[in-house]
PDB file of C-alpha atoms in Angstrom:
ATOM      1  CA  UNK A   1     234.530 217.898  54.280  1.00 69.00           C
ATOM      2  CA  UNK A   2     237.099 217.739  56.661  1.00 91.00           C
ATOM      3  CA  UNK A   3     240.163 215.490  56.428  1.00 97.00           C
ATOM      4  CA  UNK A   4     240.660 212.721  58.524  1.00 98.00           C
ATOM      5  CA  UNK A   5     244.337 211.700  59.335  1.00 98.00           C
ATOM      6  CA  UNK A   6     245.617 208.668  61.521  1.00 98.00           C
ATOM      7  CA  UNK A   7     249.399 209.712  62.605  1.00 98.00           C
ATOM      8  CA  UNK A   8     251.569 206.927  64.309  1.00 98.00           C
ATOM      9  CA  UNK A   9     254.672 208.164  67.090  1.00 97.00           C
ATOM     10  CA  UNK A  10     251.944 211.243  67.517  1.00 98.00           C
ATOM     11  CA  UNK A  11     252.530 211.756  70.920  1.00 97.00           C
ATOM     12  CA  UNK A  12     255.990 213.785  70.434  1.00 94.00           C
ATOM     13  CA  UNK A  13     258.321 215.017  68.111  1.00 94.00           C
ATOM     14  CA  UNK A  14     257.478 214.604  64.597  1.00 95.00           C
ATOM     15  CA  UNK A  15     254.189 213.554  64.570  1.00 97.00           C
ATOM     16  CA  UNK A  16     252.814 215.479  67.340  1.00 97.00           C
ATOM     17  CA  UNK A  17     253.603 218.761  65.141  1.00 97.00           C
ATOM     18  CA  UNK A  18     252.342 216.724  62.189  1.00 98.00           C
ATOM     19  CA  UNK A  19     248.416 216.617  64.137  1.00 98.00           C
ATOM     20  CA  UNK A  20     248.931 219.665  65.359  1.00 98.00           C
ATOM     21  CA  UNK A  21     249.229 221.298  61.878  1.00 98.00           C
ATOM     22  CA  UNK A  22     246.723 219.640  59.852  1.00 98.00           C
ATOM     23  CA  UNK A  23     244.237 220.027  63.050  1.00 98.00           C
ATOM     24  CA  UNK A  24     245.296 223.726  62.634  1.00 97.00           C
ATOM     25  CA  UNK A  25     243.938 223.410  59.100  1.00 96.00           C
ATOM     26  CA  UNK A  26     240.665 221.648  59.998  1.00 97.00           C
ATOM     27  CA  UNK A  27     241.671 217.750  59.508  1.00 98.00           C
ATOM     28  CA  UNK A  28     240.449 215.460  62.461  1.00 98.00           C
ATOM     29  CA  UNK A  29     243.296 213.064  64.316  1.00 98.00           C
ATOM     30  CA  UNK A  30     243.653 210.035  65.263  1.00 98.00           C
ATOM     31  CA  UNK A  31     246.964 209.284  67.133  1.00 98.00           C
ATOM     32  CA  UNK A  32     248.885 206.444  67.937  1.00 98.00           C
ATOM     33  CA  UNK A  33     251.621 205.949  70.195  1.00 98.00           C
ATOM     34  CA  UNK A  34     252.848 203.288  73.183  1.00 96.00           C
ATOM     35  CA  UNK A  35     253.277 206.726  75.060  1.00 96.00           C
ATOM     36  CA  UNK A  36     249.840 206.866  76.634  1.00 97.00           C
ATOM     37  CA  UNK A  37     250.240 209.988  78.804  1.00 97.00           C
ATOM     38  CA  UNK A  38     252.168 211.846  75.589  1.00 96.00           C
ATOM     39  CA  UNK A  39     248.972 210.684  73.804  1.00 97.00           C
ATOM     40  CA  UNK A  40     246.644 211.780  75.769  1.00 97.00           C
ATOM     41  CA  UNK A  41     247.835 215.076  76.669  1.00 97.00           C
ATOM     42  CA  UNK A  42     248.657 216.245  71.833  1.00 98.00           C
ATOM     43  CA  UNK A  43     245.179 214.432  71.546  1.00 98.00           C
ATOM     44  CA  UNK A  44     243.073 216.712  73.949  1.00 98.00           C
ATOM     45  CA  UNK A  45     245.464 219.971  72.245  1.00 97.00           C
ATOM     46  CA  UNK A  46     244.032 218.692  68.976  1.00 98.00           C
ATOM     47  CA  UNK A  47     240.632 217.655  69.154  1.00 98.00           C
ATOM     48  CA  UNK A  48     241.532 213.880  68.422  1.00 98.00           C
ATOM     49  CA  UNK A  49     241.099 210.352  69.828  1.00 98.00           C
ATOM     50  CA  UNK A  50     244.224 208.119  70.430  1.00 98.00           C
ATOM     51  CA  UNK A  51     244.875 204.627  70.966  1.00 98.00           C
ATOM     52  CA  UNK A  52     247.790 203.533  72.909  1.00 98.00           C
ATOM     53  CA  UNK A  53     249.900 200.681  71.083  1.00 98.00           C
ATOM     54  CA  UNK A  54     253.013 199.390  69.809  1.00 98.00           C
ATOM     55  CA  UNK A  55     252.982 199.690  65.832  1.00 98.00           C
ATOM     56  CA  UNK A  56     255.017 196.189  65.334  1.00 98.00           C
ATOM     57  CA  UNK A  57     251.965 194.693  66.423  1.00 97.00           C
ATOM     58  CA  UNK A  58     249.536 194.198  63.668  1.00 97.00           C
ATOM     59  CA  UNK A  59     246.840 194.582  66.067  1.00 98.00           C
ATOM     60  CA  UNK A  60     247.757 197.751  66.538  1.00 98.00           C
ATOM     61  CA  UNK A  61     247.238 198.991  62.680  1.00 98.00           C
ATOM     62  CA  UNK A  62     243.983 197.699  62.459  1.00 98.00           C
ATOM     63  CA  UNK A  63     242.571 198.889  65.277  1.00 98.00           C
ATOM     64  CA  UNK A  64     244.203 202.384  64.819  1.00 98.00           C
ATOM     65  CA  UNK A  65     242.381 202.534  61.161  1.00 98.00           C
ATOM     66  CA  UNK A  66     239.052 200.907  62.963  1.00 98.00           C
ATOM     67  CA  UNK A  67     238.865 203.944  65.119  1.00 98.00           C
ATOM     68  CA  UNK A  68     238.863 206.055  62.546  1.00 98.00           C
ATOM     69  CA  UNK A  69     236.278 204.942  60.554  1.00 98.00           C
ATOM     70  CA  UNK A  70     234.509 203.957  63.564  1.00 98.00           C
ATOM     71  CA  UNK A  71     234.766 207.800  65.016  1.00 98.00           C
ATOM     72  CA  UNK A  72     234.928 209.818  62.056  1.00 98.00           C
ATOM     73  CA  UNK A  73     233.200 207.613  59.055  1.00 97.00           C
ATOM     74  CA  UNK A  74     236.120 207.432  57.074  1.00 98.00           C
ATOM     75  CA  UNK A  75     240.229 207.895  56.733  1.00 98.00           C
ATOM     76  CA  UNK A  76     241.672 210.095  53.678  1.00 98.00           C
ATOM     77  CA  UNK A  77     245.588 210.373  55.068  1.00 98.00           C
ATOM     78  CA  UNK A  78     247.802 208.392  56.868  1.00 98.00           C
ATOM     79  CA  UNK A  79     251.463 209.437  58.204  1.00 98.00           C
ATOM     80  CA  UNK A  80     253.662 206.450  59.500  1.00 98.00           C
ATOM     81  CA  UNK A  81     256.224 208.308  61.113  1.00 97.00           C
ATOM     82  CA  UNK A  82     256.555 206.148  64.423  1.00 97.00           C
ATOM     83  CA  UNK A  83     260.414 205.281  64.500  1.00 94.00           C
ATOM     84  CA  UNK A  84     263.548 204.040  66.929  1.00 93.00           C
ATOM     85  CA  UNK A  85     266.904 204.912  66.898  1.00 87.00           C
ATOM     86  CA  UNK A  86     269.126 201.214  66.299  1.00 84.00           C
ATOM     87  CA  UNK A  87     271.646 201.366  68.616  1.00 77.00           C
ATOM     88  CA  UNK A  88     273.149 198.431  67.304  1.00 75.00           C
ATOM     89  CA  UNK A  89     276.774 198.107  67.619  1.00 80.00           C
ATOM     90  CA  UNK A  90     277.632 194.688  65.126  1.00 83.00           C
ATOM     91  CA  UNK A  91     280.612 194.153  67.264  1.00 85.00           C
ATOM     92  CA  UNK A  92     278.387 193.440  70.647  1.00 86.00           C
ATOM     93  CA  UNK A  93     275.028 192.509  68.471  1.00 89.00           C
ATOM     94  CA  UNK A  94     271.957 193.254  70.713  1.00 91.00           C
ATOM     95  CA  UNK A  95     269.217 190.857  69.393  1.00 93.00           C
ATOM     96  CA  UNK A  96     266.681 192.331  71.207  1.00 94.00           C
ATOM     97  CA  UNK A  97     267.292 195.803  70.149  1.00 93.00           C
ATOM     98  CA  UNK A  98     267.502 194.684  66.758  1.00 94.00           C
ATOM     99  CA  UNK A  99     264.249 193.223  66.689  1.00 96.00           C
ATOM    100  CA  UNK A 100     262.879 196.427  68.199  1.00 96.00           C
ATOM    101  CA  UNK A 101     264.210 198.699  65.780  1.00 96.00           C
ATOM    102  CA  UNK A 102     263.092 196.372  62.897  1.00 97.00           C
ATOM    103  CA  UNK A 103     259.475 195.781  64.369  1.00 98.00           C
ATOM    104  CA  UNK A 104     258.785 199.841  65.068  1.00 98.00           C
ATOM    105  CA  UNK A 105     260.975 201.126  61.592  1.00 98.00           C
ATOM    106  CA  UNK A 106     260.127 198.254  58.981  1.00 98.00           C
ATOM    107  CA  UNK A 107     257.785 195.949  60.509  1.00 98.00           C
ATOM    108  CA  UNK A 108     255.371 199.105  61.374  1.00 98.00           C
ATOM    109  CA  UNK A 109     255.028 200.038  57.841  1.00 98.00           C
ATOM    110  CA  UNK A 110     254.241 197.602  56.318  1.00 98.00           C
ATOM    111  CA  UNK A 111     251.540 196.869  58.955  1.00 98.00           C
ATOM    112  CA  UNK A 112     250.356 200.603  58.365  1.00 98.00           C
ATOM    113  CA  UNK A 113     249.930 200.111  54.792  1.00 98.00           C
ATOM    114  CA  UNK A 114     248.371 197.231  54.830  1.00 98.00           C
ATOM    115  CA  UNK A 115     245.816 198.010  57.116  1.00 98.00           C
ATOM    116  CA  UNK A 116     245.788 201.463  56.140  1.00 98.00           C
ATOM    117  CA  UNK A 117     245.052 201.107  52.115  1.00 98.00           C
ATOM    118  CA  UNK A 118     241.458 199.260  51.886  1.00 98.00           C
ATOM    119  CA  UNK A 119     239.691 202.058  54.158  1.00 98.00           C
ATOM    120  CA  UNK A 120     241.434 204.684  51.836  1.00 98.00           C
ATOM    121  CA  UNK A 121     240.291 203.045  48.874  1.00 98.00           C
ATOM    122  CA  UNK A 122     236.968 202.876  50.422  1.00 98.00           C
ATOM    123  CA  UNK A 123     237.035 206.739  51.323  1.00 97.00           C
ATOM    124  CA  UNK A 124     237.400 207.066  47.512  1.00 97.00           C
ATOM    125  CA  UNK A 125     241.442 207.668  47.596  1.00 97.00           C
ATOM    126  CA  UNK A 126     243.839 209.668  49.596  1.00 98.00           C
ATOM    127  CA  UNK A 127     247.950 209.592  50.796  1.00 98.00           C
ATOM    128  CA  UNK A 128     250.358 207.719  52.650  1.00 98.00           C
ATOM    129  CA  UNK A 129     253.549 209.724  53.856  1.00 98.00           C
ATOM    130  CA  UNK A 130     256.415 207.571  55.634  1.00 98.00           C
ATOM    131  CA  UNK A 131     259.019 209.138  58.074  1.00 97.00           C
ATOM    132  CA  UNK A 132     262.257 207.750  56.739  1.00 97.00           C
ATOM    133  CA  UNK A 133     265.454 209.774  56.634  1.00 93.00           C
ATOM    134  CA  UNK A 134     268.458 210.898  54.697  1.00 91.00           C
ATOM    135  CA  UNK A 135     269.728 208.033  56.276  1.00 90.00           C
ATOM    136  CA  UNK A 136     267.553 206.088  53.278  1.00 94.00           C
ATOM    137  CA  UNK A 137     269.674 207.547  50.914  1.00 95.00           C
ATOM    138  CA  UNK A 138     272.795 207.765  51.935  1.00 91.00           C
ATOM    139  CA  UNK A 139     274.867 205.248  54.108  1.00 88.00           C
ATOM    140  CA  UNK A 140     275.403 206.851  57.901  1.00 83.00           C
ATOM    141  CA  UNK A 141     277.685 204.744  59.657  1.00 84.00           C
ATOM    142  CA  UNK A 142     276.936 206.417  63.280  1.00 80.00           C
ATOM    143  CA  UNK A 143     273.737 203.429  63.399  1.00 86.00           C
ATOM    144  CA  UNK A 144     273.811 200.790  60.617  1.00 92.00           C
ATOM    145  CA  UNK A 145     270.590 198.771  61.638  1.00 93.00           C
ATOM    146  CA  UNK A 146     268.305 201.964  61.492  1.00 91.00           C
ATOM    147  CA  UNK A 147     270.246 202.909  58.178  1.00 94.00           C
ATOM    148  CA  UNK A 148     269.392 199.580  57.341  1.00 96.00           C
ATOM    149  CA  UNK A 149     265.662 200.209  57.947  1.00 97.00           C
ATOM    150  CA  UNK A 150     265.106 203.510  56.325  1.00 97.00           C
ATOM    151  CA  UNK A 151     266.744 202.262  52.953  1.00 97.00           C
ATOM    152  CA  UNK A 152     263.598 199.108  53.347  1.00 98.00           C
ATOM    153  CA  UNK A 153     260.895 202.160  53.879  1.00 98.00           C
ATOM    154  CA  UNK A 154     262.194 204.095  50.883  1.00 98.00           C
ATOM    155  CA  UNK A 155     262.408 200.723  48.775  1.00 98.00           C
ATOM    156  CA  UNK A 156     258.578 199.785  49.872  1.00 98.00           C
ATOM    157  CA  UNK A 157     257.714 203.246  48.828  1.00 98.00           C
ATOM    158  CA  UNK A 158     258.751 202.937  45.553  1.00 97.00           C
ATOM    159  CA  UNK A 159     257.771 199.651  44.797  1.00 98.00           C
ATOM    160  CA  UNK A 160     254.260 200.768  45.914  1.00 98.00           C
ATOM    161  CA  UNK A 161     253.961 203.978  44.310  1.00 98.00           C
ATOM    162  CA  UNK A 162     252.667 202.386  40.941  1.00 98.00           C
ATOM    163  CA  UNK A 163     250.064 200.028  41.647  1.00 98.00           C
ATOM    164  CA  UNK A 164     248.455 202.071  44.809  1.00 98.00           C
ATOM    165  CA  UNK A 165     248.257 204.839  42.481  1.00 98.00           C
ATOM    166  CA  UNK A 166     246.469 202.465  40.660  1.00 97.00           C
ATOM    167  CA  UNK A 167     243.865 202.317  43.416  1.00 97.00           C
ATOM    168  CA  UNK A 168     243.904 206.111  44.030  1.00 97.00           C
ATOM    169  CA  UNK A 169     246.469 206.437  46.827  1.00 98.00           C
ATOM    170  CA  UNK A 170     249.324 208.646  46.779  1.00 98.00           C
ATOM    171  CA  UNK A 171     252.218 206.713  48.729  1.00 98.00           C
ATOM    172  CA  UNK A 172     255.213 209.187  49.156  1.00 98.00           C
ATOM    173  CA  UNK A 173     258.058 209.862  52.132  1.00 98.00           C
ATOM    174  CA  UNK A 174     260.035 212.294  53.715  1.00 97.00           C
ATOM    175  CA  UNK A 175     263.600 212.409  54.191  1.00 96.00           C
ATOM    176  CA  UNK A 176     264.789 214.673  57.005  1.00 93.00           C
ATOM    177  CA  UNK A 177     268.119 215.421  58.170  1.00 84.00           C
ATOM    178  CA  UNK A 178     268.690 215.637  62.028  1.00 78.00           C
ATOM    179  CA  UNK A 179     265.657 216.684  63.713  1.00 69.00           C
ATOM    180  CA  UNK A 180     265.457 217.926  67.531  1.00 69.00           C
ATOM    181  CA  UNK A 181     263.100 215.713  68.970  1.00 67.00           C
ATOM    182  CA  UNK A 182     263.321 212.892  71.464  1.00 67.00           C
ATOM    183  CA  UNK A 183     265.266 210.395  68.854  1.00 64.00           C
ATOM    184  CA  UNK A 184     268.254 212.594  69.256  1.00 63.00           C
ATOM    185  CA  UNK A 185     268.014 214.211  72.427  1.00 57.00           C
ATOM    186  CA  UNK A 186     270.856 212.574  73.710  1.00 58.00           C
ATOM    187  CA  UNK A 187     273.490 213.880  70.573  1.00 62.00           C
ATOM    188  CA  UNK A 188     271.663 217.186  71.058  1.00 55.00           C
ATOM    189  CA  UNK A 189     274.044 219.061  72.795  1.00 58.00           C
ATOM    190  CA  UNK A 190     276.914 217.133  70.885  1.00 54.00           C
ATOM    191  CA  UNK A 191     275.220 218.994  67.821  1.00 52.00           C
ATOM    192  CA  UNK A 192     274.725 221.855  69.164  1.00 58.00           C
ATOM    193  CA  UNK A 193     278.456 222.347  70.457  1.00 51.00           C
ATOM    194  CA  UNK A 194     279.854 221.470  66.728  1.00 47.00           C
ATOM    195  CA  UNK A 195     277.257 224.282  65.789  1.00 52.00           C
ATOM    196  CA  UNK A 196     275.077 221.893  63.531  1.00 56.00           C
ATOM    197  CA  UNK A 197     272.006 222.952  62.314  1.00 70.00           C
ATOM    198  CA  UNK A 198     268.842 220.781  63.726  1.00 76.00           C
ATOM    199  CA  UNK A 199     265.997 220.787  61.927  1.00 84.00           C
ATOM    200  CA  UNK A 200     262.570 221.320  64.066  1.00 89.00           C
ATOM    201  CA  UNK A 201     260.085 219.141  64.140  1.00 90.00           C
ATOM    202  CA  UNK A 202     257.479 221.426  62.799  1.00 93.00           C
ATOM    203  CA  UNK A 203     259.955 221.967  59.899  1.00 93.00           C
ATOM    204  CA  UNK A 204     259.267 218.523  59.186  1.00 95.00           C
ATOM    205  CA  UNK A 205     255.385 218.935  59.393  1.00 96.00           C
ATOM    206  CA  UNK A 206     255.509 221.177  56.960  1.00 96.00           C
ATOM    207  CA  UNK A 207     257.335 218.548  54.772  1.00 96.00           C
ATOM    208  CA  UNK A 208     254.565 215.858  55.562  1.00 97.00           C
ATOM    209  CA  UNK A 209     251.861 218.288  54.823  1.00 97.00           C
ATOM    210  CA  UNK A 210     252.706 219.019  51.697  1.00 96.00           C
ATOM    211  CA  UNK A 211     253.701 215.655  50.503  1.00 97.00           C
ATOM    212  CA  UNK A 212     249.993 214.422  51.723  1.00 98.00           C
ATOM    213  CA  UNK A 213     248.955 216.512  48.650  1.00 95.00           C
ATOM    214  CA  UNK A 214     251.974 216.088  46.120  1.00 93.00           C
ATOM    215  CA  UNK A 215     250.736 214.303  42.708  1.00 91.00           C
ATOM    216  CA  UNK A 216     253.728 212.239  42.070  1.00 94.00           C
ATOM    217  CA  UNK A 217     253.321 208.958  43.546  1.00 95.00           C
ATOM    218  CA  UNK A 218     256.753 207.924  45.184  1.00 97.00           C
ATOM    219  CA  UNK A 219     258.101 211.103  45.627  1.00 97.00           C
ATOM    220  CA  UNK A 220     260.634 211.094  48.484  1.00 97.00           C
ATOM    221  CA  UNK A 221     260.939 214.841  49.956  1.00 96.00           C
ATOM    222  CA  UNK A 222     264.882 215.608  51.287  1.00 95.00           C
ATOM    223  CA  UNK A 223     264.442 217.924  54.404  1.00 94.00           C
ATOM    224  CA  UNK A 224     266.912 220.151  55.702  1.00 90.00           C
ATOM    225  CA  UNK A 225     267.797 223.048  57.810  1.00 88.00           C
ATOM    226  CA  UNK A 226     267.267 226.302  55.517  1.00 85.00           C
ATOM    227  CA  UNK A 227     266.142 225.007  52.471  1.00 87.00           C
ATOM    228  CA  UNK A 228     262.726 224.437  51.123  1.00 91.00           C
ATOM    229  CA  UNK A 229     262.201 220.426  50.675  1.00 92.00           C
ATOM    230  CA  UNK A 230     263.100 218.835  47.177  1.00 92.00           C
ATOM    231  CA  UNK A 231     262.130 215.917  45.623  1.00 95.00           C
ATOM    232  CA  UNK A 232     265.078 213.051  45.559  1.00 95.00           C
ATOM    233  CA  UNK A 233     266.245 211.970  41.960  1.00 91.00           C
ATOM    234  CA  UNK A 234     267.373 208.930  41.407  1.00 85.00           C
ATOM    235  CA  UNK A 235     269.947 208.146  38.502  1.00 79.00           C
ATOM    236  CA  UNK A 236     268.979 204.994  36.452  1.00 78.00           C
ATOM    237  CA  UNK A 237     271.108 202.012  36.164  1.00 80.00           C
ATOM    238  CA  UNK A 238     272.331 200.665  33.711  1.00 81.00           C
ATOM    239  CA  UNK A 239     271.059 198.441  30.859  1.00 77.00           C
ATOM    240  CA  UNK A 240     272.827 195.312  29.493  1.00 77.00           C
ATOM    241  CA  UNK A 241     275.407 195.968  26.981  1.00 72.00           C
ATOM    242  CA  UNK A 242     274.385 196.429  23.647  1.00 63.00           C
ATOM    243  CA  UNK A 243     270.711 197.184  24.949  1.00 61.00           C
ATOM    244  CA  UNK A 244     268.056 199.769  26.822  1.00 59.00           C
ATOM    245  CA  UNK A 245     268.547 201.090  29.858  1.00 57.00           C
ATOM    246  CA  UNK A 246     265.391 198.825  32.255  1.00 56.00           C
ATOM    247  CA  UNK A 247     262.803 202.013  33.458  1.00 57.00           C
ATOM    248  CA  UNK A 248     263.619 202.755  36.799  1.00 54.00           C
ATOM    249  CA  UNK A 249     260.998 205.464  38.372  1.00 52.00           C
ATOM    250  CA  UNK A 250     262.586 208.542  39.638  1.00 46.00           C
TER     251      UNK A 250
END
């Protein structure tokens, strides 16, 4: 039986090569994305139905996994991957960009999980993969408030791992380095010029697909230009004095 997987940002970048690649491989789409046209245009490439919303409306969730039951009887894999840039500068704070950027990066997530987990459970299991960055793991000063966001995805992935696994659903992420797509098409000939390495979006794809089917729940997949991904290790912390270092999951 074919797959069925509901991709969010799927009318560009990332997840547009995401649905392009598993509908390569026989998995049915549905897409999400305010970018109706964009929509539209990967949906008819791919076989797959769309609905046009913004993802830090809760709404929009729930009527993205609707459509796939509704359409295709069922949902086995889910990639949240539907993300902003901050552009926050703290020293002239933007409000409303701030609430954009934590609606669409945090906000959208959560609202994806939640909607996404009972029809999983219901399709007798499957995966959730989350878009974050190596900006979850590391502290990049270039945009604090989406740094800020990406550490909260990797965090709810963790914390999650254990009890959806629980329920039979693999939640995992990937953590790309700079990827040429449309969230960094205005540093891309800044990166270029410095002779950086971009990774391409289908590089990333590749990541996603393979973390849909990774056993480990809560493994978080580093991405970057010329290397094949790796899981991220965390080192434990330590225990009181005298006493056992607490478990902390890798």
């Amino acid at each position: 039986m074919s797959s069925v997987v509901l991709i969010t940002g799927a009318a560009s970048g990332i997840g547009a090569a995401v649905a392009r690649r598993m509908a390569a491989g026989g998995a049915r789409c549905v897409l999400v994305d305010r970018d109706q046209a964009g929509l539209e245009r990967v949906a008819k490439e791919v076989g797959g139905v769309w609905l046009a919303g913004d993802v830090s409306d809760h709404e929009t969730s729930r009527r993205a996994v609707d459509l796939a039951v509704e359409t295709y009887g069922r949902l086995d894999l889910v990639h949240l991957n539907a993300g902003v840039s901050g552009g926050v500068d703290l020293a002239a704070f933007d409000l409303e960009r701030y609430r954009l950027t934590m609606g669409v990066n945090v906000d959208g997530v959560v609202f994806g999980v939640t909607a996404a987990v009972p029809a999983l459970v219901r399709s007798g299991g499957g995966a959730i993969v989350v878009t974050a960055s190596l900006a979850g793991l590391v502290g990049f000063d270039g945009d604090p408030v989406y740094t800020m966001t990406k550490h909260a995805v990797v965090g709810l992935v963790r914390a999650l791992a254990a009890p959806l696994a629980m329920e039979g659903v693999r939640i995992g992420a990937v953590c790309p380095g700079f990827t040429d797509t449309p969230l960094v098409a205005g540093q891309r000939e800044m990166f270029v010029g410095a002779g950086f390495p971009l990774l391409t979006a289908e590089d990333v794809a590749g990541a996603v697909e393979s973390a849909f089917y990774t056993e480990e729940p809560g493994t978080l997949l580093v991405v970057q230009p010329g290397r094949s991904p790796v899981p991220y290790r965390y080192a434990g912390v330590p225990g009181p004095a005298g006493g056992q270092r607490p478990p902390i999951p890798s």
